[in-house]
mmCIF file of C-alpha atoms and ligand atoms in Angstrom:
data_model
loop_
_atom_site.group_PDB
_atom_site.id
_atom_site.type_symbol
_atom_site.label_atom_id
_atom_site.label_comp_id
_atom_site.label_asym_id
_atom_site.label_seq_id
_atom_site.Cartn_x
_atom_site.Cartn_y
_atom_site.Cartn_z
ATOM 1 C CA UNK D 33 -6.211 -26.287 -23.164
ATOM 2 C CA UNK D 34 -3.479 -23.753 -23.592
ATOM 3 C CA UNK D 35 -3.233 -21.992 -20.057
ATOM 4 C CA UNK D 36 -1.021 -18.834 -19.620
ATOM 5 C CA UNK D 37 -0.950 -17.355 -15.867
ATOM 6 C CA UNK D 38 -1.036 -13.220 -14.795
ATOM 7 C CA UNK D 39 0.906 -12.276 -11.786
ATOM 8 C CA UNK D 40 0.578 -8.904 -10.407
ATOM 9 C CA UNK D 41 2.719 -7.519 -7.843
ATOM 10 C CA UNK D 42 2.853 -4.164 -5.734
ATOM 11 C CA UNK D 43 5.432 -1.187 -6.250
ATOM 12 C CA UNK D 44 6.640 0.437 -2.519
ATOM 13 C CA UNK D 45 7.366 3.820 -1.025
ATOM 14 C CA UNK D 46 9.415 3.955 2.190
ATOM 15 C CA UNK D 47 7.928 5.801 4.442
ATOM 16 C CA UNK D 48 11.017 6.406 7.037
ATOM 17 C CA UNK D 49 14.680 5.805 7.117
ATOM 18 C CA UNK D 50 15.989 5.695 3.938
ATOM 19 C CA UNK D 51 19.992 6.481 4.008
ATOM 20 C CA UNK D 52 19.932 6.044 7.895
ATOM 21 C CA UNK D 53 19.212 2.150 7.342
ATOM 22 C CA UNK D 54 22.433 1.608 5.354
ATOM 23 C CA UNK D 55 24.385 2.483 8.541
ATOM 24 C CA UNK D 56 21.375 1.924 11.466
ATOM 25 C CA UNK D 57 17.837 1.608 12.621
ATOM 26 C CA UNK D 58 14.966 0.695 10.750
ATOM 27 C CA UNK D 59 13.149 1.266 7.590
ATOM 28 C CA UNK D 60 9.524 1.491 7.309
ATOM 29 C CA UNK D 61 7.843 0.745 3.912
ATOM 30 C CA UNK D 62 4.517 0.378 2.837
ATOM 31 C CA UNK D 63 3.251 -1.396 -0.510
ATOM 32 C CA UNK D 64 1.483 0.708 -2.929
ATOM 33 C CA UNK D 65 -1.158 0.118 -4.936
ATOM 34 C CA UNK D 66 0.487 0.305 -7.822
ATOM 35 C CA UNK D 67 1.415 -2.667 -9.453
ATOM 36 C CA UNK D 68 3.860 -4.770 -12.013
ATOM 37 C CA UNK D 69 2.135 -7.795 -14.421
ATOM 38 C CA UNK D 70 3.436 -10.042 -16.180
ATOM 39 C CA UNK D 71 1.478 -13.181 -18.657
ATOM 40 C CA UNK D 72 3.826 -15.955 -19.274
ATOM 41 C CA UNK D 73 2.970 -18.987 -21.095
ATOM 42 C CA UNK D 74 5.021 -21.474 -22.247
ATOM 43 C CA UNK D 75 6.351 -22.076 -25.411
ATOM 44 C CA UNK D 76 6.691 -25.136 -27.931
ATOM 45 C CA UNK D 77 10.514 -23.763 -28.830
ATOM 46 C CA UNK D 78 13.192 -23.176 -26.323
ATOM 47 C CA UNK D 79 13.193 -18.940 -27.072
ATOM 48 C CA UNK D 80 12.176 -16.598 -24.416
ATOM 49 C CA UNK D 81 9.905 -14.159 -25.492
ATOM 50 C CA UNK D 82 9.480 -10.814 -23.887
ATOM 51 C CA UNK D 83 6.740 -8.527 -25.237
ATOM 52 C CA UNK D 84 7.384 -5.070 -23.756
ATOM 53 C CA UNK D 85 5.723 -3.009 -26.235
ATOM 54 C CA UNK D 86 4.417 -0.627 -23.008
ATOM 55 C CA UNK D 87 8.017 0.321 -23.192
ATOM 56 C CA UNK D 88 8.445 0.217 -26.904
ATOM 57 C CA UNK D 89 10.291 -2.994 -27.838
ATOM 58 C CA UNK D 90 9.384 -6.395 -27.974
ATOM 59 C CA UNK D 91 12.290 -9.222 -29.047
ATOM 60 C CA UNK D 92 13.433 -12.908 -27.684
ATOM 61 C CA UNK D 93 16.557 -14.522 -26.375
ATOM 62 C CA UNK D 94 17.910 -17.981 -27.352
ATOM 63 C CA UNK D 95 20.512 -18.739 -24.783
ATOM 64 C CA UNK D 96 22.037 -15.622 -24.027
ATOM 65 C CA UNK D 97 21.476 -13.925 -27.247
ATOM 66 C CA UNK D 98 19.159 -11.283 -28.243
ATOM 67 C CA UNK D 99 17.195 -10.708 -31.453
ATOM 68 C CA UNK D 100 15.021 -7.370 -31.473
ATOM 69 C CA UNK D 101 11.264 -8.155 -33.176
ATOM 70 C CA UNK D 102 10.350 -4.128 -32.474
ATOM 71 C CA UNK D 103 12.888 -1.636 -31.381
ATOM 72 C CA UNK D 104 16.815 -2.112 -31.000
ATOM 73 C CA UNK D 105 19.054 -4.618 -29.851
ATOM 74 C CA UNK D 106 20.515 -2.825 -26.625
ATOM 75 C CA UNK D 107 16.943 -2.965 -25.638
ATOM 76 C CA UNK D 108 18.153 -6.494 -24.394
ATOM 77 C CA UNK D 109 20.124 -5.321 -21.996
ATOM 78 C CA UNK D 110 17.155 -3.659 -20.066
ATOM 79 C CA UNK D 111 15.595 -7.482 -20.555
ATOM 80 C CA UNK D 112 18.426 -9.299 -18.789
ATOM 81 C CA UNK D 113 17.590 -9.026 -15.190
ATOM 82 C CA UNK D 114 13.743 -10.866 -16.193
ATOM 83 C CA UNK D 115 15.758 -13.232 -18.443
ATOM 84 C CA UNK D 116 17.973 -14.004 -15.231
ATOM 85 C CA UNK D 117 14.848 -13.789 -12.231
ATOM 86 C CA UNK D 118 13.176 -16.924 -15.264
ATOM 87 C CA UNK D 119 16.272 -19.122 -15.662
ATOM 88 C CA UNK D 120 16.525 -19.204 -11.796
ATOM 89 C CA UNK D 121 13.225 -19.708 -11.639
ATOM 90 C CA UNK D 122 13.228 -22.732 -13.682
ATOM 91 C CA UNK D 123 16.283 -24.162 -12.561
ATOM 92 C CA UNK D 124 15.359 -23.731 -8.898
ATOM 93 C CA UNK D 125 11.927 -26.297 -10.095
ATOM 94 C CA UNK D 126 13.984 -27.925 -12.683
ATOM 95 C CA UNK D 127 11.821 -27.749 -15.521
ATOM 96 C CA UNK D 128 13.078 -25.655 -18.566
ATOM 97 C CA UNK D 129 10.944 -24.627 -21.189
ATOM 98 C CA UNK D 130 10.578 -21.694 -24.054
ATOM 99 C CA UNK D 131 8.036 -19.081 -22.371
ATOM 100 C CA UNK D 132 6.426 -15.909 -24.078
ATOM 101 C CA UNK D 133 6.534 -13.325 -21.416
ATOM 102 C CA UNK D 134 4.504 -10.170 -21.880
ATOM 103 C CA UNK D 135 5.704 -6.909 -19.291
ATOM 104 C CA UNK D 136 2.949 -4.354 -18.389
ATOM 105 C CA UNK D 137 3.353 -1.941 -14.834
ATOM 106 C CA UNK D 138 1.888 1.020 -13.907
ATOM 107 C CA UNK D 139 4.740 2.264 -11.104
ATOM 108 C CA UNK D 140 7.141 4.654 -12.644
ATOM 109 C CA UNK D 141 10.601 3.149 -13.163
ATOM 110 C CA UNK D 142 13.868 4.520 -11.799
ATOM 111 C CA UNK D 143 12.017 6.624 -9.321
ATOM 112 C CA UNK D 144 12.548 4.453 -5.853
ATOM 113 C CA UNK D 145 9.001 2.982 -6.221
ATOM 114 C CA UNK D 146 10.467 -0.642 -6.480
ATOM 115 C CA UNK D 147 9.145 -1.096 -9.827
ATOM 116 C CA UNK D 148 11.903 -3.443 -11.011
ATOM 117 C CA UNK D 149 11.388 -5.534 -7.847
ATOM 118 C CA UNK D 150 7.628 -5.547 -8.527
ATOM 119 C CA UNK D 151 8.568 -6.934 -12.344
ATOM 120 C CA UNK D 152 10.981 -9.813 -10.731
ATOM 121 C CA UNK D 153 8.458 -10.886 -8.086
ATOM 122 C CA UNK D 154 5.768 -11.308 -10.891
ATOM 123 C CA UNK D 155 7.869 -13.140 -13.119
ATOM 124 C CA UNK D 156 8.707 -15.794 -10.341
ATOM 125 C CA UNK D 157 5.478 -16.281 -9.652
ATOM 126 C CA UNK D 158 3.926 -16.383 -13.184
ATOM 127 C CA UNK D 159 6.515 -18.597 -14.403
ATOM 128 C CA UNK D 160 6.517 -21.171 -11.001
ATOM 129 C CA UNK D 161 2.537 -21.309 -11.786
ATOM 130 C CA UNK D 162 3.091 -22.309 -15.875
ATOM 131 C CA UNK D 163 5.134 -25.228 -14.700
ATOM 132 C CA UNK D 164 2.644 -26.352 -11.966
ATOM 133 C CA UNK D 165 5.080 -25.549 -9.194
ATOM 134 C CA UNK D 166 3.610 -24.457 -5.975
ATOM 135 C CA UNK D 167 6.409 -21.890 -5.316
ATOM 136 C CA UNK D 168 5.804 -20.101 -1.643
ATOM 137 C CA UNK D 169 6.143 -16.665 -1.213
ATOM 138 C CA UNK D 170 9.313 -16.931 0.674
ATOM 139 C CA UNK D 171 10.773 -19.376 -2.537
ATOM 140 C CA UNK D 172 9.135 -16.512 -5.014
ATOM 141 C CA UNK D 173 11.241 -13.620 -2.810
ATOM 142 C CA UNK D 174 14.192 -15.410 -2.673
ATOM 143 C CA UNK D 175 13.931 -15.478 -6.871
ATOM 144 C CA UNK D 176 13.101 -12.046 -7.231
ATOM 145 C CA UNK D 177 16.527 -11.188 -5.207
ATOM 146 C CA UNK D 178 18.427 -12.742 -7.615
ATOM 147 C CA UNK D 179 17.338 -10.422 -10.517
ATOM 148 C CA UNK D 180 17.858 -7.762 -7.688
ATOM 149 C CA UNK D 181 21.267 -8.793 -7.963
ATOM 150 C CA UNK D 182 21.322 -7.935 -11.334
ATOM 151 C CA UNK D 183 19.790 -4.369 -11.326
ATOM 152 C CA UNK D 184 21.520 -3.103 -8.156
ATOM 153 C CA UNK D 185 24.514 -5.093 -7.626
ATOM 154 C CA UNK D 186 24.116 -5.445 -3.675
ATOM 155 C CA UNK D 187 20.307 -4.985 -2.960
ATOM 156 C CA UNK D 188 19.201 -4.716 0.799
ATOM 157 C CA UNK D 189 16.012 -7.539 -0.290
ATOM 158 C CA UNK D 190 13.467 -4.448 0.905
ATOM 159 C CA UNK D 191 12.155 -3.911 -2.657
ATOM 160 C CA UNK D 192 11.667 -8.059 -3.497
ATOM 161 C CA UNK D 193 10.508 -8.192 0.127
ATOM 162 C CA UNK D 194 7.583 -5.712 0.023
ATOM 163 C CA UNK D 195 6.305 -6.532 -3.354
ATOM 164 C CA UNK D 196 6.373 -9.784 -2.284
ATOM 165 C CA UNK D 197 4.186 -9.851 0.669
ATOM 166 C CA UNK D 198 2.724 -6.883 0.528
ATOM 167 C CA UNK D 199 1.694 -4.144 3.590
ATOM 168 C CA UNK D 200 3.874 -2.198 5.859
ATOM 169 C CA UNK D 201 6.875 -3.787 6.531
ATOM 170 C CA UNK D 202 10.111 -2.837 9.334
ATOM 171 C CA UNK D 203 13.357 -3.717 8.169
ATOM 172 C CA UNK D 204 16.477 -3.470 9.872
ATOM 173 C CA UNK D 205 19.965 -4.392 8.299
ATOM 174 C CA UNK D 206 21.243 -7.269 11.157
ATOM 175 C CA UNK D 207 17.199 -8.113 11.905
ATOM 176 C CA UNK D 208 16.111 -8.585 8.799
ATOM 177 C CA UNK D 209 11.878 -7.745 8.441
ATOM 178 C CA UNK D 210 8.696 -7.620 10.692
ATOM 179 C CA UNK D 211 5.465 -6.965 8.966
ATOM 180 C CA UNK D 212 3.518 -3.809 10.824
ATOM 181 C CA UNK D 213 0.223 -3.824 11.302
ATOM 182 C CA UNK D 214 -1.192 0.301 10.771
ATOM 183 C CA UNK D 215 -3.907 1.201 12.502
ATOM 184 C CA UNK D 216 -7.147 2.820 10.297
ATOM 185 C CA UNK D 217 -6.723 3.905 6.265
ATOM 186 C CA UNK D 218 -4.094 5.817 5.050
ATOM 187 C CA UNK D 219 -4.573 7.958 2.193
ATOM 188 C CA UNK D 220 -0.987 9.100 0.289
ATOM 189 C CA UNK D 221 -0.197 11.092 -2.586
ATOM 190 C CA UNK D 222 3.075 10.319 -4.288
ATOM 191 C CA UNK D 223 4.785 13.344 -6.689
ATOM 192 C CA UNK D 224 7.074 11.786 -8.903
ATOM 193 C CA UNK D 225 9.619 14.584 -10.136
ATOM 194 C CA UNK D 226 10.514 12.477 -13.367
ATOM 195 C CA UNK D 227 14.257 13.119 -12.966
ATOM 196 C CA UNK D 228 15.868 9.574 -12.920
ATOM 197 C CA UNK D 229 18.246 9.030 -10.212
ATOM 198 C CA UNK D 230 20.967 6.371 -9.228
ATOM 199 C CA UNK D 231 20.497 4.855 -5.688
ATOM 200 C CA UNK D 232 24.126 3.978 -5.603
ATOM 201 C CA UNK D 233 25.612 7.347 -6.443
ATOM 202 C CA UNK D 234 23.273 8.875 -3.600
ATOM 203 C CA UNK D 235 24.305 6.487 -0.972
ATOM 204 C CA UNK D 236 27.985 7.010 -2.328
ATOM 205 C CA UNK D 237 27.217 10.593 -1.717
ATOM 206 C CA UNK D 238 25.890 10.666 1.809
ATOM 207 C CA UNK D 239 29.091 8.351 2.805
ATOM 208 C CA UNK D 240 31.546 10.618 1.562
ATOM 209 C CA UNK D 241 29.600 13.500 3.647
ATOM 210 C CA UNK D 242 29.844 11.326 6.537
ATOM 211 C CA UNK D 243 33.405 10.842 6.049
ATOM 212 C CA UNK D 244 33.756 14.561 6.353
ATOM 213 C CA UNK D 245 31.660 15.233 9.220
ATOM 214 C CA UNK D 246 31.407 12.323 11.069
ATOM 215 C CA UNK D 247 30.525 14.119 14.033
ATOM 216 C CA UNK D 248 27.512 16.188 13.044
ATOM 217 C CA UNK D 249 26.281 13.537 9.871
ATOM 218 C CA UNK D 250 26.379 10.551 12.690
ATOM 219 C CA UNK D 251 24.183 12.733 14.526
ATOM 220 C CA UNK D 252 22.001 13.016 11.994
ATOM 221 C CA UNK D 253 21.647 9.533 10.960
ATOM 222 C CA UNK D 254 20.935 8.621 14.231
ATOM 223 C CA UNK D 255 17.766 11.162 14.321
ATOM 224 C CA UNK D 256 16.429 9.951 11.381
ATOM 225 C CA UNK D 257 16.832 6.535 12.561
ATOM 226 C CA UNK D 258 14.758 8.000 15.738
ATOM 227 C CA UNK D 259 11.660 9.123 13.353
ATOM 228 C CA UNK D 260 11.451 5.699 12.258
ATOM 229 C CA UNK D 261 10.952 4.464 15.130
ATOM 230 C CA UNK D 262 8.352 6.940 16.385
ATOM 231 C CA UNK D 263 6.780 6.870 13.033
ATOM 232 C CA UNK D 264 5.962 3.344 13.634
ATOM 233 C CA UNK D 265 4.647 3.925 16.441
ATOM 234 C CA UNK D 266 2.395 6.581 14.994
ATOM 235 C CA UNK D 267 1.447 3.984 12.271
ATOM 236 C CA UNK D 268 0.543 1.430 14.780
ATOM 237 C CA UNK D 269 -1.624 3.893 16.457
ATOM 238 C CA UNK D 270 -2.833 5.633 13.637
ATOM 239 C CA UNK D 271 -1.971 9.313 14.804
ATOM 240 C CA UNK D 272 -2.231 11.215 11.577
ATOM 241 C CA UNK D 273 -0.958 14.039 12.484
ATOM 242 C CA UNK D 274 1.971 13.431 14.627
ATOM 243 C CA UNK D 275 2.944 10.603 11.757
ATOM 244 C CA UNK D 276 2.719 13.730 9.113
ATOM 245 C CA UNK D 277 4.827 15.785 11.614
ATOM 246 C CA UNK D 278 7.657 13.147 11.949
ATOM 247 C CA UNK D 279 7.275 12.768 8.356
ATOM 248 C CA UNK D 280 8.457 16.762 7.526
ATOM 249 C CA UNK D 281 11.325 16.724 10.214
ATOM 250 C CA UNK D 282 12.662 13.303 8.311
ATOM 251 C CA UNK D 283 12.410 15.596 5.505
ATOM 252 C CA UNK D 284 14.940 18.339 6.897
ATOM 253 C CA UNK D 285 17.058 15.536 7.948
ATOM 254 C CA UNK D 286 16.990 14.125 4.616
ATOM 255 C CA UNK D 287 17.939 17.593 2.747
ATOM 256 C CA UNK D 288 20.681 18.017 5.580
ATOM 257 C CA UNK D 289 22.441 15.346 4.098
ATOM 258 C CA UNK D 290 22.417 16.509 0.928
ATOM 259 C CA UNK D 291 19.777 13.896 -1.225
ATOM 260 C CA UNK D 292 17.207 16.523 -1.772
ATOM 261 C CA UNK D 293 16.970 18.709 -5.012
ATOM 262 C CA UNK D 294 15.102 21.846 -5.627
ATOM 263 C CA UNK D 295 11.910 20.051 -7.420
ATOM 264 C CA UNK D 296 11.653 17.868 -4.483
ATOM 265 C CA UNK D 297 11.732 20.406 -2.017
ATOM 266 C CA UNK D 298 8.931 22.833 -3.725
ATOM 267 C CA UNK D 299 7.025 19.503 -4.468
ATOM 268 C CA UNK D 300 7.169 18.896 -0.414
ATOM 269 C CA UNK D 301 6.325 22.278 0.899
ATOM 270 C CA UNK D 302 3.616 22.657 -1.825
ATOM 271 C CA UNK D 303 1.918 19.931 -0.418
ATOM 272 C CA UNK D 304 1.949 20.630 2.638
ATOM 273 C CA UNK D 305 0.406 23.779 2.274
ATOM 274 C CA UNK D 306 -2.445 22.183 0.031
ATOM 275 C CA UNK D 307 -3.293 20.590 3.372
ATOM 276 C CA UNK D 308 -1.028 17.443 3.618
ATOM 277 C CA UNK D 309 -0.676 16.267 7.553
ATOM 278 C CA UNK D 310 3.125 15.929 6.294
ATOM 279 C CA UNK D 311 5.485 15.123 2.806
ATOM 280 C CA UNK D 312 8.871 14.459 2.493
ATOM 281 C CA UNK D 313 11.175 12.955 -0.372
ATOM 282 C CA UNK D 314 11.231 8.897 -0.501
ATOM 283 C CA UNK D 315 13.324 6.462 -1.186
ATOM 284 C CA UNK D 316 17.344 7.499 -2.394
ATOM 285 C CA UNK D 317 16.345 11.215 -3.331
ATOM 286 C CA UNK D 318 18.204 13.619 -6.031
ATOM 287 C CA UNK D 319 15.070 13.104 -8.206
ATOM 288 C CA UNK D 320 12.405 10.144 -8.107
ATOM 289 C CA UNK D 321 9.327 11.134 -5.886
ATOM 290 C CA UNK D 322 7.566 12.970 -2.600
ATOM 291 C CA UNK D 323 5.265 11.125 -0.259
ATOM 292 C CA UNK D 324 2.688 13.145 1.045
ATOM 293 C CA UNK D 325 0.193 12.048 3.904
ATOM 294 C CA UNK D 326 -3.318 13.477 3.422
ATOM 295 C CA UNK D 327 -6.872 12.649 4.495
ATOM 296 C CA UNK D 328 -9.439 11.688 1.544
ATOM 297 C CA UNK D 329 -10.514 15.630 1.544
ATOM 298 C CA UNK D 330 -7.028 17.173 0.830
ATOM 299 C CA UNK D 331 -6.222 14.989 -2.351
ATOM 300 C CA UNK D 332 -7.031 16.740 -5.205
ATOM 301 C CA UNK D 333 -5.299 20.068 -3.881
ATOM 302 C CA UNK D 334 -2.684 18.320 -3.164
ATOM 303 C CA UNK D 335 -2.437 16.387 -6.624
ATOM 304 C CA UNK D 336 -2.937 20.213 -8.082
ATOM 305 C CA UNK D 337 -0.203 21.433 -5.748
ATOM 306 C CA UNK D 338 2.197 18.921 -7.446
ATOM 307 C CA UNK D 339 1.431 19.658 -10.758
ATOM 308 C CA UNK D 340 2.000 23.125 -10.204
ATOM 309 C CA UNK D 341 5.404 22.366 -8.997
ATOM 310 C CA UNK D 342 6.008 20.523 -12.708
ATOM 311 C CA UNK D 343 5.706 17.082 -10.845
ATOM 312 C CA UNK D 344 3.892 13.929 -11.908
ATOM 313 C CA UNK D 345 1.079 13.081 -8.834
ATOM 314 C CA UNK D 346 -0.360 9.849 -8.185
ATOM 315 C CA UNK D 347 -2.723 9.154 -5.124
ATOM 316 C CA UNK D 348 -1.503 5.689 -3.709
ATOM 317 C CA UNK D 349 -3.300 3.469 -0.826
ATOM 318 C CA UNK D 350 -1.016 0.802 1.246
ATOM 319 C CA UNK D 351 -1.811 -2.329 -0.174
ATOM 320 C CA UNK D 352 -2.639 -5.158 1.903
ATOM 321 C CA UNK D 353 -1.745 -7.542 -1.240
ATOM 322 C CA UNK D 354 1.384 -8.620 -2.186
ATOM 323 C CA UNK D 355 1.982 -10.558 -5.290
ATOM 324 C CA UNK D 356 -1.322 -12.862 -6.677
ATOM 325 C CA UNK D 357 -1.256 -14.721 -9.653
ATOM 326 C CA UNK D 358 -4.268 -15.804 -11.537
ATOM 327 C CA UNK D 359 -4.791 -18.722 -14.413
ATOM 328 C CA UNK D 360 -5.740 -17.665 -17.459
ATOM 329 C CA UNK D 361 -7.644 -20.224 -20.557
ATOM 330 C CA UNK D 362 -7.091 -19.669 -23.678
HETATM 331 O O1 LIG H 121 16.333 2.859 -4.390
HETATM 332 P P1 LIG H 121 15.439 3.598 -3.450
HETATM 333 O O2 LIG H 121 15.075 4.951 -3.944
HETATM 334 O O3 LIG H 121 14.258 2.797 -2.998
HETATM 335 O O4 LIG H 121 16.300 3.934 -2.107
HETATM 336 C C1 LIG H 121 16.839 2.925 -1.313
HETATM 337 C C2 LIG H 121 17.013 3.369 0.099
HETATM 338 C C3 LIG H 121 18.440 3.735 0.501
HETATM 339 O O5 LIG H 121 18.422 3.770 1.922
HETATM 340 C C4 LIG H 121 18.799 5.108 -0.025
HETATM 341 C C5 LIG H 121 19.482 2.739 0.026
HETATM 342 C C6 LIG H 121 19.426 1.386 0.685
HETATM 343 O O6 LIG H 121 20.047 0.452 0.127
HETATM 344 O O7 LIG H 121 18.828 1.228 1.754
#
């Protein structure tokens, strides 16, 4: 019997430390429950099929080479970090074979949510099921990373990481990750601005501040490394409130080093008047999305908060699941 395989895999949101952990201290960042799927099934032919109609364009590669089916041929380019994530994956198990590989995800891309991780990790582990290969999840990260590599040119391995194993994880350049444990249910809404951003032109940005001002921007960094700390503390204790508190300071810090546009802002303090323990921006700022920390009573004011602010709101749980992959018979 023909047997094709799903694999789903979670989007993130980082809860503290983003631009602090390129220099020190920790990250914290949670798995959302929002998630990437791929179907692959192999083919009789040695073509690699992508169907990513959810996008608009569908087409297949033989070698490197890409012919459009629906849409235009650039559209390859936006195909070549899955086309690179499978040929590692097959070469790593040494089996090569055609595959028809069909991209669905529900986390909005180029806003920090991971969602081209999320797409990698899935593809690893669809593909290592087809060919019968039991991949672990630590084989199906290390994959992922590679079309990473592709995407963001130097990639930290949180996005691969998260997606992969799903949770709360702490990451910390030299010490690599330690999953966290939070204590009780979290309840999030995320406010996605829908202005694309470039991670590498904010970090860019924040080091040539910090060239300027090393005295006061070192500072800075080194409080928002602080928050993360405490904020895992909070999570691990489950202290709503003071984790919502930490959450608005990391906020100020953020906008004091300059990653924080208007939107973002009214997004934030919008939601935290609809009742949100605390919101900030996450993940590389200058567009992308706010995290907001609620109980179950405050989300639809706060989801009508955002949309009043022109942003796109999507309640999100932590999920406990990282990436599962399930046959399906034909
Ligand atoms: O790409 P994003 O939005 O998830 O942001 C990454 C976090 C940064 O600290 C800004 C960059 C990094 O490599 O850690």
């Amino acid at each position: 019997m023909e047997m094709a395989v799903e694999a789903t895999a979670p989007g993130k949101a980082i809860l503290f430390g983003e631009h602090s952990v390129v220099y020190r201290g920790p990250a914290i960042v949670i798995a959302i429950d929002k998630r990437a799927r791929i179907v692959a099934e192999s083919r009789e032919d040695s073509r690699i099929y992508f169907d990513a109609l959810d996008l608009g364009f569908s087409g297949y590669f033989e070698g490197t080479r890409y012919f459009p089916v629906r849409g235009k041929s650039w559209h390859g380019k936006r195909l070549r970090a899955i086309l690179v994530t499978a040929h590692r994956t097959m070469e790593h198990i040494g089996v090569h074979t055609g595959l028809d590989i069909k991209v669905r995800s529900e986390i909005p891309v180029a806003s920090g949510l991971g969602s081209s991780a999320a797409i990698f990790v899935s593809t690893a582990a669809a593909i290592g099921e087809v060919l019968g290969a039991n991949l672990s999840l630590e084989e199906i990260c290390n994959l992922a990373l590679e079309g990473e590599k592709v995407v963001h040119g130097t990639p930290s391995g949180v996005d691969n990481s998260i997606s992969t194993y799903g949770g709360a994880l702490r990451y910390e350049r030299d010490l690599g990750f330690d999953k966290i444990e939070p204590l009780g249910t979290f309840y999030f809404v995320l406010g996605n601005s829908k202005r694309r951003r470039s991670t590498k032109r904010l970090v860019l940005r924040v080091r040539s501040l910090y060239e300027r001002h090393p005295k006061i921007i070192e500072r800075v960094i080194e409080t928002i490394a602080k928050t993360s700390d405490m904020g895992l503390d909070a999570m691990k204790k489950g202290d709503l409130p003071y984790l919502g508190e930490l959450m608005n300071i990391n906020h100020g810090l953020l906008a004091a080093i300059g990653v924080s546009i208007t939107k973002l802002d009214s997004m934030v303090h919008a939601s935290r008047v609809a009742g949100a323990y605390g919101a900030k921006l996450t993940g590389a700022g200058g567009g992308g999305c706010i995290i907001a920390l609620t109980d179950s009573t405050h989300i639809d004011w706060i989801n009508n908060a955002i949309r009043k602010c022109g942003g796109e709101p999507f309640p999100v749980n932590i999920s406990k699941e990282g990436v599962k992959t399930r046959r399906i018979e034909r």
